[in-house]
Amino acid sequence: MSRSTKKGPYVDERLWTRVKRQKATNNREPIKTWRRACTIIPDFVGHTFAVHNGKTFIRVFVTEEMVGHKLGEFAATRIFRGHTTRKSTAPGEGA
Amino acid sequence: MPRVSGVDIPVGKRVDVALTYIYGIGNVVAKQVLAELRIDPALRAKDLSDEQVSQLNQLIERKYVVEGQLRRQVMQNISRLKEIKCYRGFRHMRGLPCRGQRTRTNARTRKGPRKTVARKKSVKEL
């Protein structure tokens, strides 16, 4: 279900002001943020964000193609390292 | 046999159905196209006049993206998602559903046939 057009995209105000401030000072330091749900707007292009994934901050360099996506889409919250094989599982299985 | 939109040669079915054999044209679009050209949808595809066929060709070409072009568009959209390394892109790479469906069970369309893994020995068997 997509968001109502009437409301427009969700962009976190404070995050946006920080981006604007960075733009003014030409500072491109990563912006630490927990706002995973914030939509990436054209203003964000070229900036780096450190997006929280629940544990650490993942660096996301925003490119033009990412516009319209949410910041959270680029910071995975789960790491899948493959299923455990039978041998390596069940410590004490035969005990 | 009439040829509409390049390779497609719909059979001796009703035109509204025959048109749906074109990739990118479904029931709704087929009916819209026919209504716009004032062609009776109940007409058989083989009974279409050459003029009507060319009208269909022109209209579809002008207003809709079909067949190869549409397929390419879809592929491009997917490869874009993969390129920007977003969540949906990863799901496509792994061949898993990317719209939040459960994968504990089901999701067989994306995952393909079941790959059974040998069951862990139960305590009773030991």
mmCIF file of C-alpha atoms in Angstrom:
data_model
loop_
_atom_site.group_PDB
_atom_site.id
_atom_site.type_symbol
_atom_site.label_atom_id
_atom_site.label_comp_id
_atom_site.label_asym_id
_atom_site.label_seq_id
_atom_site.Cartn_x
_atom_site.Cartn_y
_atom_site.Cartn_z
ATOM 1 C CA MET A 1 0.000 0.000 0.000
ATOM 2 C CA SER A 2 1.546 3.247 -1.002
ATOM 3 C CA ARG A 3 1.272 6.545 0.772
ATOM 4 C CA SER A 4 -1.424 9.025 -0.126
ATOM 5 C CA THR A 5 -0.242 11.566 -2.690
ATOM 6 C CA LYS A 6 -2.091 14.253 -0.796
ATOM 7 C CA LYS A 7 0.427 14.031 2.017
ATOM 8 C CA GLY A 8 3.467 14.077 -0.222
ATOM 9 C CA PRO A 9 6.604 12.111 0.555
ATOM 10 C CA TYR A 10 7.689 11.731 4.147
ATOM 11 C CA VAL A 11 10.860 13.690 4.656
ATOM 12 C CA ASP A 12 12.161 14.210 8.130
ATOM 13 C CA GLU A 13 12.322 17.961 8.732
ATOM 14 C CA ARG A 14 15.315 17.934 11.021
ATOM 15 C CA LEU A 15 17.275 15.704 8.725
ATOM 16 C CA TRP A 16 16.457 17.986 5.852
ATOM 17 C CA THR A 17 17.632 21.073 7.721
ATOM 18 C CA ARG A 18 20.874 19.302 8.482
ATOM 19 C CA VAL A 19 21.331 18.556 4.804
ATOM 20 C CA LYS A 20 20.602 22.180 3.965
ATOM 21 C CA ARG A 21 23.110 23.307 6.541
ATOM 22 C CA GLN A 22 25.718 20.980 5.070
ATOM 23 C CA LYS A 23 24.936 22.319 1.619
ATOM 24 C CA ALA A 24 25.548 25.871 2.805
ATOM 25 C CA THR A 25 28.868 25.025 4.379
ATOM 26 C CA ASN A 26 29.866 22.569 1.664
ATOM 27 C CA ASN A 27 30.430 19.961 4.307
ATOM 28 C CA ARG A 28 30.017 16.355 3.220
ATOM 29 C CA GLU A 29 30.450 14.504 6.454
ATOM 30 C CA PRO A 30 28.184 11.519 7.006
ATOM 31 C CA ILE A 31 25.005 12.458 8.828
ATOM 32 C CA LYS A 32 24.176 10.026 11.572
ATOM 33 C CA THR A 33 20.513 9.212 11.550
ATOM 34 C CA TRP A 34 17.910 6.842 12.846
ATOM 35 C CA ARG A 35 15.331 8.085 10.346
ATOM 36 C CA ARG A 36 15.129 4.993 8.188
ATOM 37 C CA ALA A 37 11.647 5.878 7.021
ATOM 38 C CA CYS A 38 12.702 9.205 5.549
ATOM 39 C CA THR A 39 12.314 9.404 1.787
ATOM 40 C CA ILE A 40 15.391 10.398 -0.182
ATOM 41 C CA ILE A 41 14.746 13.650 -2.010
ATOM 42 C CA PRO A 42 16.869 15.215 -4.756
ATOM 43 C CA ASP A 43 18.403 17.523 -2.157
ATOM 44 C CA PHE A 44 20.087 14.547 -0.506
ATOM 45 C CA VAL A 45 22.047 13.529 -3.588
ATOM 46 C CA GLY A 46 25.778 13.618 -3.030
ATOM 47 C CA HIS A 47 25.499 13.502 0.734
ATOM 48 C CA THR A 48 26.486 10.591 2.885
ATOM 49 C CA PHE A 49 24.269 9.277 5.628
ATOM 50 C CA ALA A 50 25.079 6.923 8.424
ATOM 51 C CA VAL A 51 21.830 5.024 8.694
ATOM 52 C CA HIS A 52 21.126 3.038 11.799
ATOM 53 C CA ASN A 53 20.320 -0.609 11.237
ATOM 54 C CA GLY A 54 19.361 -1.327 14.818
ATOM 55 C CA LYS A 55 22.926 -1.950 15.850
ATOM 56 C CA THR A 56 25.416 0.084 13.913
ATOM 57 C CA PHE A 57 25.381 2.884 11.391
ATOM 58 C CA ILE A 58 25.694 1.925 7.756
ATOM 59 C CA ARG A 59 27.214 4.473 5.446
ATOM 60 C CA VAL A 60 24.997 5.303 2.525
ATOM 61 C CA PHE A 61 26.231 7.578 -0.192
ATOM 62 C CA VAL A 62 23.152 8.899 -1.938
ATOM 63 C CA THR A 63 23.163 8.881 -5.716
ATOM 64 C CA GLU A 64 20.615 10.261 -8.107
ATOM 65 C CA GLU A 65 19.050 6.863 -8.692
ATOM 66 C CA MET A 66 18.192 6.445 -5.036
ATOM 67 C CA VAL A 67 15.766 9.341 -5.047
ATOM 68 C CA GLY A 68 12.312 8.208 -4.043
ATOM 69 C CA HIS A 69 13.531 5.320 -1.940
ATOM 70 C CA LYS A 70 13.754 5.391 1.825
ATOM 71 C CA LEU A 71 17.009 5.588 3.700
ATOM 72 C CA GLY A 72 16.287 2.317 5.456
ATOM 73 C CA GLU A 73 16.236 0.397 2.200
ATOM 74 C CA PHE A 74 19.993 0.777 2.009
ATOM 75 C CA ALA A 75 20.853 -0.324 5.505
ATOM 76 C CA ALA A 76 19.957 -3.982 5.918
ATOM 77 C CA THR A 77 18.742 -4.972 9.353
ATOM 78 C CA ARG A 78 19.454 -8.646 8.936
ATOM 79 C CA ILE A 79 22.591 -10.429 7.918
ATOM 80 C CA PHE A 80 22.021 -13.784 6.281
ATOM 81 C CA ARG A 81 25.118 -15.894 6.457
ATOM 82 C CA GLY A 82 23.602 -19.001 4.910
ATOM 83 C CA HIS A 83 21.903 -21.906 6.550
ATOM 84 C CA THR A 84 23.934 -24.041 8.872
ATOM 85 C CA THR A 85 24.831 -27.429 7.484
ATOM 86 C CA ARG A 86 23.907 -30.568 9.359
ATOM 87 C CA LYS A 87 27.426 -31.263 10.529
ATOM 88 C CA SER A 88 28.093 -27.854 11.884
ATOM 89 C CA THR A 89 24.743 -27.649 13.696
ATOM 90 C CA ALA A 90 23.493 -29.468 16.692
ATOM 91 C CA PRO A 91 26.408 -29.369 19.031
ATOM 92 C CA GLY A 92 25.940 -32.406 21.204
ATOM 93 C CA GLU A 93 23.506 -33.926 18.759
ATOM 94 C CA GLY A 94 24.862 -37.425 19.198
ATOM 95 C CA ALA A 95 25.588 -37.018 22.879
ATOM 96 C CA MET B 1 -3.533 -14.336 -40.140
ATOM 97 C CA PRO B 2 -3.378 -10.785 -38.831
ATOM 98 C CA ARG B 3 -0.182 -9.517 -37.294
ATOM 99 C CA VAL B 4 -0.464 -6.887 -34.610
ATOM 100 C CA SER B 5 2.555 -5.332 -32.929
ATOM 101 C CA GLY B 6 5.335 -7.207 -34.661
ATOM 102 C CA VAL B 7 5.539 -10.874 -33.922
ATOM 103 C CA ASP B 8 2.103 -11.477 -32.531
ATOM 104 C CA ILE B 9 -0.293 -13.496 -34.604
ATOM 105 C CA PRO B 10 -3.456 -13.852 -32.560
ATOM 106 C CA VAL B 11 -5.696 -16.719 -33.617
ATOM 107 C CA GLY B 12 -9.290 -17.072 -34.712
ATOM 108 C CA LYS B 13 -10.596 -15.863 -31.398
ATOM 109 C CA ARG B 14 -12.642 -12.796 -30.546
ATOM 110 C CA VAL B 15 -10.461 -9.741 -31.153
ATOM 111 C CA ASP B 16 -10.648 -8.589 -27.554
ATOM 112 C CA VAL B 17 -9.214 -11.925 -26.483
ATOM 113 C CA ALA B 18 -6.803 -12.215 -29.381
ATOM 114 C CA LEU B 19 -5.192 -8.904 -28.478
ATOM 115 C CA THR B 20 -4.380 -10.124 -24.990
ATOM 116 C CA TYR B 21 -1.879 -12.509 -26.592
ATOM 117 C CA ILE B 22 0.338 -9.462 -26.972
ATOM 118 C CA TYR B 23 2.693 -9.014 -24.008
ATOM 119 C CA GLY B 24 1.605 -5.862 -22.263
ATOM 120 C CA ILE B 25 -2.009 -5.947 -23.375
ATOM 121 C CA GLY B 26 -4.578 -7.377 -21.045
ATOM 122 C CA ASN B 27 -8.317 -7.479 -20.989
ATOM 123 C CA VAL B 28 -8.810 -3.861 -20.087
ATOM 124 C CA VAL B 29 -6.396 -2.373 -22.581
ATOM 125 C CA ALA B 30 -7.700 -4.648 -25.332
ATOM 126 C CA LYS B 31 -11.247 -3.413 -24.784
ATOM 127 C CA GLN B 32 -10.143 0.214 -24.590
ATOM 128 C CA VAL B 33 -8.267 -0.087 -27.857
ATOM 129 C CA LEU B 34 -11.226 -1.643 -29.614
ATOM 130 C CA ALA B 35 -13.627 0.927 -28.220
ATOM 131 C CA GLU B 36 -11.416 3.731 -29.401
ATOM 132 C CA LEU B 37 -11.288 2.314 -32.911
ATOM 133 C CA ARG B 38 -14.985 1.372 -32.888
ATOM 134 C CA ILE B 39 -14.213 -2.246 -33.663
ATOM 135 C CA ASP B 40 -16.690 -4.829 -32.437
ATOM 136 C CA PRO B 41 -14.905 -6.894 -29.761
ATOM 137 C CA ALA B 42 -16.962 -9.954 -30.703
ATOM 138 C CA LEU B 43 -15.480 -9.973 -34.181
ATOM 139 C CA ARG B 44 -13.128 -12.869 -34.897
ATOM 140 C CA ALA B 45 -9.488 -11.892 -35.387
ATOM 141 C CA LYS B 46 -9.401 -13.462 -38.841
ATOM 142 C CA ASP B 47 -12.335 -11.325 -39.966
ATOM 143 C CA LEU B 48 -10.500 -8.075 -39.314
ATOM 144 C CA SER B 49 -9.968 -5.991 -42.397
ATOM 145 C CA ASP B 50 -6.441 -4.990 -43.338
ATOM 146 C CA GLU B 51 -7.341 -1.445 -42.542
ATOM 147 C CA GLN B 52 -8.499 -2.351 -39.050
ATOM 148 C CA VAL B 53 -5.307 -4.295 -38.430
ATOM 149 C CA SER B 54 -3.172 -1.360 -39.417
ATOM 150 C CA GLN B 55 -5.288 0.923 -37.244
ATOM 151 C CA LEU B 56 -4.714 -1.394 -34.302
ATOM 152 C CA ASN B 57 -1.006 -1.467 -35.014
ATOM 153 C CA GLN B 58 -0.766 2.263 -35.123
ATOM 154 C CA LEU B 59 -2.796 2.890 -31.998
ATOM 155 C CA ILE B 60 -0.950 0.321 -29.927
ATOM 156 C CA GLU B 61 2.397 1.564 -31.072
ATOM 157 C CA ARG B 62 1.483 5.131 -30.239
ATOM 158 C CA LYS B 63 -0.122 4.651 -26.859
ATOM 159 C CA TYR B 64 1.308 1.553 -25.243
ATOM 160 C CA VAL B 65 4.614 -0.062 -24.476
ATOM 161 C CA VAL B 66 4.423 -3.695 -25.489
ATOM 162 C CA GLU B 67 6.475 -6.822 -26.156
ATOM 163 C CA GLY B 68 10.258 -6.483 -26.319
ATOM 164 C CA GLN B 69 10.289 -2.878 -25.295
ATOM 165 C CA LEU B 70 8.175 -3.564 -22.248
ATOM 166 C CA ARG B 71 10.259 -6.601 -21.327
ATOM 167 C CA ARG B 72 13.384 -4.472 -21.565
ATOM 168 C CA GLN B 73 11.797 -1.815 -19.387
ATOM 169 C CA VAL B 74 10.977 -4.346 -16.694
ATOM 170 C CA MET B 75 14.491 -5.764 -16.771
ATOM 171 C CA GLN B 76 15.929 -2.291 -16.519
ATOM 172 C CA ASN B 77 13.826 -1.491 -13.508
ATOM 173 C CA ILE B 78 15.032 -4.625 -11.784
ATOM 174 C CA SER B 79 18.666 -4.045 -12.649
ATOM 175 C CA ARG B 80 18.336 -0.512 -11.350
ATOM 176 C CA LEU B 81 17.197 -1.886 -8.001
ATOM 177 C CA LYS B 82 20.158 -4.249 -7.993
ATOM 178 C CA GLU B 83 22.566 -1.506 -8.856
ATOM 179 C CA ILE B 84 21.604 0.848 -6.086
ATOM 180 C CA LYS B 85 21.922 -1.983 -3.604
ATOM 181 C CA CYS B 86 18.583 -1.427 -1.960
ATOM 182 C CA TYR B 87 16.583 -4.034 -0.105
ATOM 183 C CA ARG B 88 14.409 -4.912 -3.067
ATOM 184 C CA GLY B 89 17.517 -5.264 -5.205
ATOM 185 C CA PHE B 90 18.957 -7.793 -2.800
ATOM 186 C CA ARG B 91 15.742 -9.756 -2.821
ATOM 187 C CA HIS B 92 15.842 -9.917 -6.591
ATOM 188 C CA MET B 93 19.449 -11.068 -6.527
ATOM 189 C CA ARG B 94 18.602 -13.846 -4.116
ATOM 190 C CA GLY B 95 15.422 -14.810 -5.944
ATOM 191 C CA LEU B 96 13.222 -14.173 -2.943
ATOM 192 C CA PRO B 97 9.957 -12.241 -2.764
ATOM 193 C CA CYS B 98 10.626 -8.538 -2.383
ATOM 194 C CA ARG B 99 7.287 -7.260 -1.179
ATOM 195 C CA GLY B 100 7.482 -8.462 2.352
ATOM 196 C CA GLN B 101 5.788 -11.831 1.978
ATOM 197 C CA ARG B 102 6.606 -14.627 4.358
ATOM 198 C CA THR B 103 9.285 -17.053 3.322
ATOM 199 C CA ARG B 104 9.084 -19.524 6.157
ATOM 200 C CA THR B 105 6.477 -21.344 4.113
ATOM 201 C CA ASN B 106 5.198 -20.703 0.600
ATOM 202 C CA ALA B 107 6.987 -18.216 -1.663
ATOM 203 C CA ARG B 108 7.469 -21.131 -4.049
ATOM 204 C CA THR B 109 6.986 -19.041 -7.157
ATOM 205 C CA ARG B 110 10.111 -17.100 -6.389
ATOM 206 C CA LYS B 111 12.121 -19.807 -4.690
ATOM 207 C CA GLY B 112 11.414 -22.546 -7.209
ATOM 208 C CA PRO B 113 10.910 -26.212 -6.436
ATOM 209 C CA ARG B 114 11.415 -27.381 -2.890
ATOM 210 C CA LYS B 115 14.916 -28.387 -1.912
ATOM 211 C CA THR B 116 14.481 -30.882 0.857
ATOM 212 C CA VAL B 117 17.171 -31.002 3.480
ATOM 213 C CA ALA B 118 17.638 -34.223 5.419
ATOM 214 C CA ARG B 119 15.847 -34.135 8.728
ATOM 215 C CA LYS B 120 17.902 -33.858 11.853
ATOM 216 C CA LYS B 121 17.924 -37.125 13.821
ATOM 217 C CA SER B 122 15.324 -37.027 16.523
ATOM 218 C CA VAL B 123 16.117 -37.962 20.106
ATOM 219 C CA LYS B 124 13.981 -41.113 19.916
ATOM 220 C CA GLU B 125 16.032 -42.578 17.097
ATOM 221 C CA LEU B 126 19.226 -42.344 19.085
#
